[in-house]
Amino acid sequence: MALPSRSRLEENLLGVQQRIAQAALRAGRSPESVRMLAVTKYVGPETAEQLAAAGCQDLGESRPQRLWRLAENWRGPPVRWHLVGRLQRNKVARTLPWTTLIHSVDSERLLDAIESAAARLELRPQVLLEAHLSGEESKQGMSADEIGEVLRGRGRWPHIAIQGLMTMAPLEGGQEAARETFRALRRLRDALRSEETPLAELSMGMSGDFETAIEEGATIVRIGAALFEGVSSDESDESPETGL
Ligand SMILES: *Cc1c(COP(=O)(O)O)cnc(C)c1O
């Protein structure tokens, strides 16, 4: 069964890569200015390894435990791991050694926890600050004001490299609401960037809205569902032994 599902996976990957390139060109940007991060939370390790074998070098997970388990048992070609979902402070120390980029830093308390673990482990983690700009309740992320404060106070976290901003579009409102949120993130970045903190990365856009995000300046799009359509996975997210 591995062969047919792999070819469907490769087709999906090519399709998404083409759409990314076309959206970039439409926006007058170079396709190389947009990185695709494959979010593997819906599939098991074999499918993730097939994705890496097909050329995906950036893989992301939304749950730290899933990231540890995948990364620790990885048998595919080398990849860079990203965490895109909530990071609890008691999971920071085990997560830092694996991750290239943490997209979802949403509080000063979390920055404090990352700072102390990074100092102890002699690491310099790269992070994005997650912004909550859509006005929806119950979404994680910091307000524009909180992000401004973090950047003004960044001397408190000398071991952390703040590389940019991340956001999620609202669940309601379609492409128009998504576009407004993405534009707001870019404007916030433009307002807050400085020589010391250029905030080069804008992580925004998922399967349903990545083309809109690219038109609004995304440098990283986080793609899950669109890659796995029609692919029969080796293991579901809800498999019994995930309960770490
Ligand atoms: C699941 C997830 C994605 C990918 O979403 P799709 O709609 O499946 O492409 C991106 N970002 C975050 C934070 C996620 O949790």
Coordinates of N, CA and C and ligand atoms in Angstrom, one line a residue:
M1 N 0.8 -1.2 0.0 CA 0.0 0.0 0.0 C 0.9 1.3 0.0
A2 N 2.1 1.1 0.3 CA 3.0 2.3 0.5 C 3.1 3.1 -0.9
L3 N 3.2 2.4 -1.9 CA 3.5 3.0 -3.2 C 2.4 4.0 -3.7
P4 N 1.1 3.5 -3.8 CA 0.1 4.4 -4.3 C -0.1 5.6 -3.4
S5 N 0.0 5.4 -2.1 CA -0.2 6.5 -1.2 C 0.9 7.5 -1.3
R6 N 2.1 7.0 -1.5 CA 3.2 7.9 -1.7 C 3.1 8.8 -2.9
S7 N 2.6 8.1 -4.0 CA 2.6 9.0 -5.2 C 1.5 10.0 -5.1
R8 N 0.4 9.7 -4.4 CA -0.6 10.7 -4.2 C 0.0 11.9 -3.3
L9 N 0.8 11.5 -2.3 CA 1.4 12.5 -1.5 C 2.4 13.4 -2.3
E10 N 3.1 12.8 -3.2 CA 4.0 13.6 -4.0 C 3.2 14.5 -4.9
E11 N 2.1 14.0 -5.4 CA 1.3 14.8 -6.3 C 0.8 16.0 -5.5
N12 N 0.3 15.8 -4.3 CA -0.2 16.8 -3.5 C 0.8 17.9 -3.2
L13 N 2.0 17.4 -2.8 CA 3.2 18.3 -2.5 C 3.5 19.1 -3.7
L14 N 3.6 18.5 -4.9 CA 3.9 19.3 -6.1 C 2.8 20.4 -6.4
G15 N 1.5 19.9 -6.2 CA 0.4 20.9 -6.4 C 0.5 22.1 -5.4
V16 N 0.8 21.8 -4.2 CA 0.9 22.9 -3.2 C 2.1 23.8 -3.6
Q17 N 3.2 23.2 -3.9 CA 4.4 24.0 -4.3 C 4.1 24.9 -5.5
Q18 N 3.4 24.3 -6.4 CA 3.0 25.1 -7.6 C 2.1 26.3 -7.2
R19 N 1.2 26.0 -6.4 CA 0.3 27.1 -6.0 C 1.0 28.2 -5.2
I20 N 2.0 27.8 -4.4 CA 2.8 28.7 -3.7 C 3.6 29.6 -4.6
A21 N 4.2 29.0 -5.6 CA 5.0 29.7 -6.6 C 4.1 30.7 -7.4
Q22 N 2.9 30.2 -7.8 CA 2.1 31.1 -8.6 C 1.6 32.3 -7.7
A23 N 1.2 32.0 -6.5 CA 0.7 33.1 -5.6 C 1.9 34.1 -5.4
A24 N 3.1 33.6 -5.3 CA 4.2 34.6 -5.1 C 4.4 35.4 -6.3
L25 N 4.4 34.8 -7.5 CA 4.6 35.5 -8.7 C 3.5 36.5 -8.9
R26 N 2.2 36.1 -8.6 CA 1.1 37.1 -8.8 C 1.3 38.3 -7.9
A27 N 2.0 38.1 -6.7 CA 2.2 39.2 -5.8 C 3.5 39.9 -6.1
G28 N 4.2 39.6 -7.2 CA 5.4 40.2 -7.5 C 6.6 39.8 -6.6
R29 N 6.5 38.6 -6.0 CA 7.5 38.1 -5.1 C 8.2 36.9 -5.8
S30 N 9.4 36.7 -5.3 CA 10.1 35.5 -5.8 C 9.6 34.3 -5.1
P31 N 9.3 33.2 -5.8 CA 8.8 31.9 -5.1 C 9.8 31.5 -4.0
E32 N 11.0 31.8 -4.1 CA 12.0 31.4 -3.0 C 11.8 32.1 -1.8
S33 N 11.0 33.2 -1.8 CA 10.8 34.0 -0.6 C 9.8 33.4 0.3
V34 N 9.2 32.3 -0.1 CA 8.1 31.7 0.7 C 8.6 30.3 1.0
R35 N 8.6 29.9 2.3 CA 8.9 28.6 2.7 C 7.7 27.8 3.0
M36 N 7.6 26.5 2.6 CA 6.5 25.7 3.0 C 6.9 24.9 4.2
L37 N 6.1 25.0 5.2 CA 6.3 24.1 6.4 C 5.1 23.1 6.3
A38 N 5.5 21.8 6.3 CA 4.5 20.7 6.3 C 4.1 20.4 7.7
V39 N 2.8 20.6 8.1 CA 2.4 20.2 9.4 C 1.8 18.8 9.4
T40 N 2.5 17.9 10.1 CA 2.3 16.5 10.0 C 1.3 16.0 11.1
K41 N 0.6 16.8 11.8 CA -0.2 16.4 12.9 C -1.3 15.4 12.6
Y42 N -1.7 15.3 11.3 CA -2.7 14.3 10.9 C -2.2 12.9 10.5
V43 N -0.9 12.8 10.4 CA -0.4 11.5 9.9 C 0.7 10.9 10.8
G44 N 1.1 9.7 10.5 CA 2.0 9.0 11.3 C 3.5 9.2 10.7
P45 N 4.4 8.6 11.4 CA 5.8 8.8 11.1 C 6.2 8.4 9.7
E46 N 5.6 7.3 9.2 CA 6.0 6.8 7.8 C 5.6 7.9 6.8
T47 N 4.4 8.4 6.9 CA 4.0 9.4 5.9 C 4.9 10.7 6.0
A48 N 5.2 11.0 7.3 CA 6.1 12.2 7.5 C 7.4 11.9 6.8
E49 N 7.9 10.7 7.0 CA 9.2 10.4 6.4 C 9.2 10.4 4.9
Q50 N 8.0 9.9 4.3 CA 7.9 10.0 2.9 C 7.9 11.4 2.4
L51 N 7.3 12.3 3.2 CA 7.2 13.7 2.8 C 8.6 14.3 2.8
A52 N 9.4 13.9 3.7 CA 10.8 14.4 3.8 C 11.6 13.8 2.6
A53 N 11.3 12.5 2.3 CA 12.0 11.9 1.1 C 11.6 12.6 -0.2
A54 N 10.4 13.1 -0.2 CA 10.0 13.8 -1.4 C 10.5 15.3 -1.5
G55 N 11.3 15.7 -0.5 CA 11.9 17.0 -0.6 C 11.5 18.0 0.5
C56 N 10.6 17.7 1.4 CA 10.2 18.6 2.4 C 11.2 18.7 3.5
Q57 N 11.8 19.8 3.7 CA 12.9 19.9 4.7 C 12.4 20.5 6.0
D58 N 11.2 21.1 6.0 CA 10.7 21.7 7.2 C 9.4 21.1 7.6
L59 N 9.4 20.4 8.8 CA 8.2 19.7 9.3 C 7.8 20.4 10.6
G60 N 6.4 20.4 10.8 CA 5.9 21.0 12.0 C 4.9 20.2 12.7
E61 N 4.8 20.4 14.0 CA 3.8 19.7 14.8 C 3.1 20.7 15.7
S62 N 1.9 20.4 16.1 CA 1.2 21.4 16.9 C 1.3 20.9 18.4
R63 N 1.7 19.7 18.7 CA 1.8 19.2 20.1 C 3.2 18.8 20.4
P64 N 3.8 19.4 21.4 CA 5.2 19.1 21.8 C 5.4 17.6 21.9
Q65 N 4.5 16.8 22.5 CA 4.7 15.4 22.7 C 4.8 14.7 21.3
R66 N 4.0 15.1 20.4 CA 4.1 14.5 19.0 C 5.4 14.8 18.4
L67 N 5.9 16.0 18.6 CA 7.2 16.4 18.0 C 8.3 15.6 18.6
W68 N 8.3 15.5 19.9 CA 9.4 14.6 20.5 C 9.4 13.3 19.9
R69 N 8.2 12.7 19.9 CA 8.1 11.3 19.5 C 8.6 11.1 18.1
L70 N 8.1 12.0 17.2 CA 8.5 11.9 15.8 C 10.0 12.1 15.6
A71 N 10.5 13.2 16.3 CA 11.9 13.6 16.1 C 12.8 12.5 16.7
E72 N 12.4 12.0 17.9 CA 13.3 11.0 18.5 C 13.4 9.7 17.8
N73 N 12.4 9.3 17.0 CA 12.4 8.1 16.3 C 12.5 8.2 14.8
W74 N 13.0 9.4 14.4 CA 13.0 9.7 13.0 C 14.0 8.8 12.2
R75 N 13.5 8.3 11.0 CA 14.3 7.5 10.2 C 14.4 8.0 8.8
G76 N 13.8 9.2 8.6 CA 13.9 9.8 7.2 C 15.1 10.7 7.1
P77 N 15.2 11.4 5.9 CA 16.3 12.3 5.7 C 16.2 13.5 6.7
P78 N 17.3 14.1 7.0 CA 17.3 15.2 8.0 C 16.3 16.3 7.6
V79 N 15.6 16.7 8.7 CA 14.6 17.8 8.5 C 14.8 18.8 9.6
R80 N 14.2 20.0 9.5 CA 14.1 21.0 10.5 C 12.7 20.9 11.2
W81 N 12.7 20.8 12.5 CA 11.4 20.7 13.2 C 11.0 22.0 13.7
H82 N 9.7 22.2 13.5 CA 9.0 23.5 14.0 C 7.9 23.1 14.9
L83 N 7.7 23.9 15.9 CA 6.5 23.7 16.8 C 5.6 24.9 16.5
V84 N 4.3 24.5 16.1 CA 3.4 25.6 15.7 C 2.2 25.7 16.7
G85 N 2.1 24.8 17.7 CA 1.0 24.9 18.6 C 1.5 25.3 20.0
R86 N 0.6 25.3 20.9 CA 0.9 25.8 22.3 C 2.0 25.0 22.9
L87 N 2.9 25.7 23.6 CA 4.0 25.1 24.3 C 3.8 25.4 25.8
Q88 N 3.6 24.4 26.6 CA 3.4 24.5 28.0 C 4.8 24.7 28.6
R89 N 4.9 25.5 29.7 CA 6.3 25.8 30.2 C 7.0 24.5 30.7
N90 N 6.3 23.5 31.2 CA 6.9 22.3 31.7 C 7.4 21.4 30.5
K91 N 7.1 21.8 29.3 CA 7.6 21.0 28.1 C 8.7 21.7 27.4
V92 N 9.1 22.9 27.9 CA 10.1 23.7 27.1 C 11.5 23.0 27.0
A93 N 12.0 22.5 28.1 CA 13.3 22.0 28.1 C 13.5 20.8 27.2
R94 N 12.5 19.9 27.1 CA 12.6 18.8 26.2 C 12.3 19.2 24.8
T95 N 11.7 20.3 24.5 CA 11.4 20.7 23.2 C 12.5 21.4 22.5
L96 N 13.2 22.3 23.3 CA 14.2 23.2 22.7 C 15.3 22.4 21.9
P97 N 15.8 21.3 22.4 CA 16.9 20.7 21.6 C 16.5 20.2 20.2
W98 N 15.2 20.0 20.0 CA 14.7 19.5 18.7 C 14.3 20.5 17.7
T99 N 13.9 21.7 18.2 CA 13.2 22.6 17.3 C 14.1 23.7 16.7
T100 N 13.9 23.9 15.4 CA 14.6 25.0 14.7 C 13.9 26.3 14.9
L101 N 12.5 26.2 15.0 CA 11.8 27.4 15.2 C 10.5 27.1 15.9
I102 N 10.2 27.9 17.0 CA 9.0 27.8 17.7 C 8.1 29.0 17.3
H103 N 7.0 28.6 16.6 CA 6.1 29.7 16.0 C 5.1 30.3 17.0
S104 N 5.0 29.7 18.2 CA 3.8 30.0 19.0 C 4.1 30.5 20.3
V105 N 5.0 31.4 20.4 CA 5.3 32.0 21.7 C 4.3 33.1 22.0
D106 N 3.6 32.9 23.1 CA 2.4 33.7 23.3 C 2.3 34.4 24.7
S107 N 3.4 34.4 25.4 CA 3.4 35.2 26.7 C 4.8 35.4 27.2
E108 N 4.9 36.4 28.0 CA 6.2 36.7 28.6 C 6.7 35.6 29.5
R109 N 5.7 35.0 30.2 CA 6.0 33.8 31.1 C 6.7 32.7 30.3
L110 N 6.1 32.5 29.1 CA 6.8 31.4 28.2 C 8.2 31.9 27.8
L111 N 8.3 33.1 27.5 CA 9.7 33.6 27.1 C 10.6 33.4 28.3
D112 N 10.2 33.7 29.5 CA 11.0 33.5 30.7 C 11.4 32.0 30.8
A113 N 10.5 31.1 30.6 CA 10.8 29.7 30.7 C 11.8 29.3 29.6
I114 N 11.6 29.8 28.4 CA 12.5 29.4 27.3 C 13.9 30.0 27.6
E115 N 13.9 31.2 28.1 CA 15.2 31.9 28.4 C 16.0 31.0 29.4
S116 N 15.3 30.6 30.5 CA 16.1 29.9 31.5 C 16.5 28.5 31.0
A117 N 15.7 27.8 30.3 CA 16.1 26.5 29.7 C 17.2 26.7 28.7
A118 N 17.1 27.7 27.9 CA 18.1 28.0 26.9 C 19.5 28.3 27.5
A119 N 19.5 29.0 28.6 CA 20.7 29.4 29.2 C 21.3 28.1 29.8
R120 N 20.5 27.3 30.4 CA 21.0 26.1 31.0 C 21.5 25.1 30.0
L121 N 20.8 25.0 28.9 CA 21.2 24.0 27.8 C 22.2 24.6 26.8
E122 N 22.6 25.9 27.0 CA 23.5 26.6 26.1 C 22.9 26.5 24.7
L123 N 21.7 26.9 24.5 CA 21.1 27.0 23.2 C 20.7 28.4 22.9
R124 N 20.4 28.7 21.7 CA 19.9 30.0 21.3 C 18.7 29.8 20.4
P125 N 17.5 29.5 21.0 CA 16.4 29.1 20.3 C 15.8 30.3 19.4
Q126 N 15.3 30.0 18.3 CA 14.7 31.0 17.4 C 13.2 30.8 17.6
V127 N 12.5 32.0 17.8 CA 11.1 31.9 18.0 C 10.4 33.0 17.2
L128 N 9.1 32.8 17.0 CA 8.2 33.8 16.5 C 7.2 34.2 17.6
L129 N 6.8 35.4 17.6 CA 5.8 35.8 18.6 C 4.4 35.7 18.0
E130 N 3.5 34.9 18.6 CA 2.2 34.7 18.1 C 1.3 35.9 18.4
A131 N 0.7 36.4 17.4 CA -0.2 37.6 17.5 C -1.6 37.2 17.4
H132 N -2.4 37.8 18.2 CA -3.9 37.5 18.2 C -4.5 38.8 17.7
L133 N -4.8 38.9 16.4 CA -5.3 40.2 15.8 C -6.7 40.1 15.3
S134 N -7.3 38.9 15.3 CA -8.6 38.8 14.6 C -9.8 39.3 15.4
G135 N -9.6 39.5 16.7 CA -10.7 40.0 17.5 C -11.5 38.8 18.0
E136 N -11.3 37.6 17.6 CA -12.0 36.5 18.1 C -11.6 36.1 19.5
E137 N -12.6 35.7 20.2 CA -12.3 35.2 21.6 C -11.6 33.8 21.5
S138 N -11.0 33.4 22.6 CA -10.5 32.0 22.7 C -9.4 31.6 21.8
K139 N -8.7 32.6 21.2 CA -7.5 32.2 20.4 C -6.3 32.6 21.2
Q140 N -5.3 31.7 21.1 CA -4.1 32.1 21.8 C -3.3 33.2 21.0
G141 N -2.3 33.8 21.7 CA -1.6 34.8 21.0 C -1.6 36.1 21.8
M142 N -0.7 37.0 21.5 CA -0.6 38.3 22.2 C -1.2 39.4 21.4
S143 N -1.6 40.5 22.1 CA -2.1 41.6 21.4 C -1.0 42.4 20.8
A144 N -1.3 43.3 19.9 CA -0.2 44.1 19.3 C 0.6 44.9 20.4
D145 N -0.2 45.4 21.4 CA 0.5 46.1 22.4 C 1.5 45.2 23.2
E146 N 1.0 44.0 23.5 CA 1.9 43.1 24.3 C 3.1 42.7 23.5
I147 N 3.0 42.6 22.2 CA 4.1 42.3 21.3 C 5.1 43.4 21.3
G148 N 4.6 44.7 21.2 CA 5.4 45.8 21.3 C 6.2 45.9 22.6
E149 N 5.6 45.5 23.7 CA 6.2 45.5 25.0 C 7.3 44.5 25.0
V150 N 7.0 43.3 24.5 CA 8.1 42.2 24.5 C 9.3 42.7 23.7
L151 N 9.1 43.4 22.6 CA 10.2 43.8 21.8 C 11.0 44.9 22.5
R152 N 10.3 45.8 23.2 CA 11.0 46.8 23.9 C 11.8 46.2 25.0
G153 N 11.3 45.1 25.6 CA 12.0 44.5 26.8 C 12.8 43.3 26.4
R154 N 13.2 43.2 25.2 CA 13.8 41.9 24.7 C 15.2 41.6 25.4
G155 N 15.8 42.7 26.0 CA 17.0 42.5 26.7 C 16.9 41.5 27.9
R156 N 15.7 41.2 28.3 CA 15.4 40.3 29.4 C 15.6 38.8 28.9
W157 N 15.7 38.6 27.6 CA 15.8 37.2 27.1 C 16.9 37.1 26.1
P158 N 18.2 37.3 26.6 CA 19.3 37.3 25.7 C 19.6 36.0 25.0
H159 N 19.1 34.9 25.4 CA 19.3 33.6 24.7 C 18.3 33.4 23.6
I160 N 17.3 34.2 23.5 CA 16.3 34.0 22.5 C 16.4 34.9 21.3
A161 N 16.3 34.3 20.1 CA 16.3 35.1 18.9 C 14.9 35.2 18.3
I162 N 14.4 36.4 18.4 CA 13.0 36.6 18.0 C 13.1 37.0 16.5
Q163 N 12.6 36.0 15.6 CA 12.8 36.1 14.2 C 11.6 36.7 13.4
G164 N 10.5 36.9 14.1 CA 9.3 37.4 13.4 C 8.0 37.1 14.1
L165 N 6.9 37.2 13.4 CA 5.6 37.1 14.0 C 4.8 35.9 13.3
M166 N 3.8 35.4 14.0 CA 3.0 34.4 13.5 C 1.5 34.7 13.9
T167 N 0.6 34.3 13.0 CA -0.8 34.5 13.4 C -1.6 33.4 12.7
M168 N -2.9 33.3 13.2 CA -3.9 32.4 12.6 C -5.0 33.3 12.1
A169 N -5.6 33.0 11.0 CA -6.8 33.7 10.5 C -8.0 33.3 11.4
P170 N -9.0 34.2 11.4 CA -10.2 33.8 12.2 C -10.9 32.6 11.5
L171 N -11.6 31.8 12.3 CA -12.3 30.7 11.7 C -13.5 31.1 10.8
E172 N -14.1 32.2 11.2 CA -15.2 32.8 10.4 C -14.7 33.9 9.5
G173 N -15.5 34.1 8.4 CA -15.2 35.3 7.6 C -14.5 35.1 6.3
G174 N -14.1 33.8 6.1 CA -13.5 33.5 4.8 C -12.2 34.2 4.4
Q175 N -11.9 34.3 3.1 CA -10.7 34.9 2.7 C -10.6 36.4 3.0
E176 N -11.7 37.1 3.1 CA -11.6 38.5 3.3 C -11.1 38.8 4.8
A177 N -11.7 38.0 5.7 CA -11.3 38.2 7.1 C -9.9 37.7 7.3
A178 N -9.5 36.6 6.6 CA -8.1 36.1 6.6 C -7.2 37.2 6.1
R179 N -7.5 37.8 5.0 CA -6.7 38.8 4.4 C -6.4 40.0 5.4
E180 N -7.5 40.4 6.0 CA -7.4 41.5 7.0 C -6.4 41.2 8.1
T181 N -6.6 39.9 8.6 CA -5.7 39.5 9.7 C -4.2 39.5 9.2
F182 N -4.0 38.9 8.0 CA -2.6 38.8 7.5 C -2.0 40.2 7.3
R183 N -2.9 41.1 6.7 CA -2.4 42.4 6.5 C -2.0 43.1 7.8
A184 N -2.9 42.9 8.8 CA -2.6 43.5 10.1 C -1.3 43.0 10.7
L185 N -1.0 41.7 10.5 CA 0.3 41.1 11.0 C 1.5 41.8 10.3
R186 N 1.3 41.9 9.0 CA 2.4 42.6 8.2 C 2.6 44.0 8.7
R187 N 1.5 44.7 8.9 CA 1.7 46.1 9.3 C 2.3 46.2 10.7
L188 N 1.9 45.3 11.5 CA 2.4 45.3 12.9 C 3.9 45.1 12.8
R189 N 4.3 44.1 12.0 CA 5.8 43.9 11.8 C 6.5 45.1 11.3
D190 N 5.9 45.8 10.3 CA 6.5 47.0 9.7 C 6.6 48.0 10.7
A191 N 5.7 48.1 11.6 CA 5.7 49.2 12.7 C 6.7 48.9 13.7
L192 N 7.0 47.6 14.0 CA 7.8 47.2 15.2 C 9.2 46.8 14.8
R193 N 9.5 46.6 13.5 CA 10.8 46.1 13.1 C 11.9 47.2 13.4
S194 N 13.1 46.8 13.7 CA 14.2 47.7 13.9 C 15.4 47.0 13.3
E195 N 16.5 47.8 13.3 CA 17.7 47.2 12.8 C 18.1 45.9 13.6
E196 N 18.0 46.0 14.9 CA 18.3 44.9 15.8 C 17.4 43.7 15.7
T197 N 16.1 44.1 15.5 CA 15.1 43.0 15.4 C 14.3 43.2 14.1
P198 N 14.8 42.8 13.0 CA 14.2 43.0 11.7 C 12.9 42.2 11.5
L199 N 12.6 41.2 12.3 CA 11.4 40.5 12.2 C 11.1 40.0 10.8
A200 N 12.1 39.3 10.3 CA 12.0 38.9 8.9 C 10.9 37.9 8.5
E201 N 10.6 37.1 9.5 CA 9.7 36.0 9.2 C 8.2 36.4 9.6
L202 N 7.3 36.1 8.6 CA 5.9 36.2 8.9 C 5.3 34.8 8.6
S203 N 4.9 34.1 9.7 CA 4.3 32.8 9.5 C 2.8 32.9 9.5
M204 N 2.2 32.8 8.3 CA 0.8 33.0 8.3 C 0.3 32.3 7.0
G205 N -0.9 31.7 7.1 CA -1.5 31.0 6.0 C -1.4 29.5 6.2
M206 N -2.6 28.8 6.0 CA -2.7 27.3 6.2 C -3.4 26.8 4.9
S207 N -3.8 25.6 4.9 CA -4.3 25.0 3.6 C -5.4 25.8 3.0
G208 N -6.3 26.4 3.8 CA -7.4 27.1 3.2 C -7.2 28.6 2.8
D209 N -6.0 29.1 3.2 CA -5.8 30.5 2.9 C -4.4 30.9 2.6
F210 N -3.5 29.9 2.2 CA -2.1 30.3 2.1 C -1.8 31.2 0.9
E211 N -2.6 31.1 -0.1 CA -2.4 32.0 -1.3 C -2.6 33.5 -0.9
T212 N -3.7 33.7 -0.1 CA -4.0 35.0 0.4 C -2.9 35.5 1.3
A213 N -2.4 34.6 2.1 CA -1.3 35.0 3.1 C 0.0 35.4 2.3
I214 N 0.3 34.7 1.2 CA 1.5 35.0 0.4 C 1.3 36.4 -0.3
E215 N 0.1 36.6 -0.7 CA -0.2 38.0 -1.3 C 0.1 39.1 -0.3
E216 N -0.1 38.7 1.0 CA 0.0 39.7 2.1 C 1.4 39.7 2.7
G217 N 2.3 38.8 2.2 CA 3.7 38.9 2.7 C 4.2 37.7 3.5
A218 N 3.4 36.6 3.6 CA 3.9 35.5 4.3 C 5.3 35.0 3.8
T219 N 6.2 34.7 4.8 CA 7.4 34.1 4.4 C 7.4 32.6 4.7
I220 N 6.5 32.2 5.6 CA 6.4 30.8 5.9 C 4.9 30.5 5.9
V221 N 4.5 29.5 5.1 CA 3.1 29.0 5.2 C 3.1 27.6 5.8
R222 N 2.1 27.4 6.6 CA 2.0 26.1 7.4 C 0.9 25.2 6.8
I223 N 1.3 24.2 6.1 CA 0.3 23.4 5.4 C 0.2 22.0 5.9
G224 N -1.1 21.6 6.3 CA -1.4 20.3 6.7 C -2.3 19.6 5.7
A225 N -3.6 19.8 5.9 CA -4.6 19.1 5.2 C -4.4 18.9 3.7
A226 N -4.0 20.0 3.0 CA -3.8 20.0 1.6 C -2.8 19.0 1.1
L227 N -1.9 18.6 2.0 CA -0.8 17.7 1.6 C -1.3 16.2 1.7
F228 N -2.3 16.0 2.5 CA -2.7 14.6 2.9 C -4.0 14.2 2.3
E229 N -4.6 15.0 1.5 CA -5.9 14.7 0.9 C -5.7 13.4 0.1
G230 N -6.6 12.4 0.4 CA -6.5 11.1 -0.3 C -5.3 10.2 0.0
V231 N -4.5 10.6 1.0 CA -3.4 9.8 1.4 C -3.8 9.0 2.6
S232 N -3.7 7.6 2.4 CA -4.0 6.8 3.6 C -2.8 6.8 4.5
S233 N -3.0 7.3 5.7 CA -1.9 7.4 6.6 C -1.6 6.1 7.3
D234 N -0.4 5.9 7.8 CA 0.0 4.7 8.5 C -0.4 4.7 9.9
E235 N -0.8 5.9 10.4 CA -1.2 6.0 11.8 C -2.0 7.3 12.1
S236 N -3.0 7.2 12.8 CA -3.8 8.4 13.1 C -3.2 9.1 14.3
D237 N -3.5 10.4 14.4 CA -3.1 11.2 15.5 C -3.6 10.6 16.9
E238 N -4.8 10.0 16.8 CA -5.4 9.5 18.0 C -5.0 8.1 18.4
S239 N -3.9 7.7 17.9 CA -3.4 6.3 18.2 C -3.2 6.2 19.7
P240 N -3.5 5.0 20.3 CA -3.5 4.9 21.7 C -2.2 5.2 22.4
E241 N -1.1 4.9 21.8 CA 0.1 5.1 22.6 C 0.7 6.5 22.5
T242 N -0.1 7.5 22.0 CA 0.4 8.9 22.0 C 0.3 9.5 23.4
G243 N -0.4 8.9 24.3 CA -0.7 9.6 25.5 C 0.5 9.8 26.4
L244 N 1.4 10.6 26.0 CA 2.6 10.9 26.9 C 2.2 11.8 28.0
Ligands
LIG1 C1 -2.9 22.3 12.0 C2 -2.2 23.6 11.9 C3 -1.8 24.1 10.6 C4 -2.1 23.4 9.3 O1 -3.5 23.5 9.1 P1 -4.2 22.9 7.7 O2 -5.5 23.7 7.6 O3 -4.3 21.5 8.0 O4 -3.3 23.2 6.6 C5 -1.2 25.3 10.6 N1 -0.9 26.0 11.8 C6 -1.3 25.5 13.0 C7 -0.9 26.3 14.2 C8 -1.9 24.3 13.1 O5 -2.3 23.8 14.3

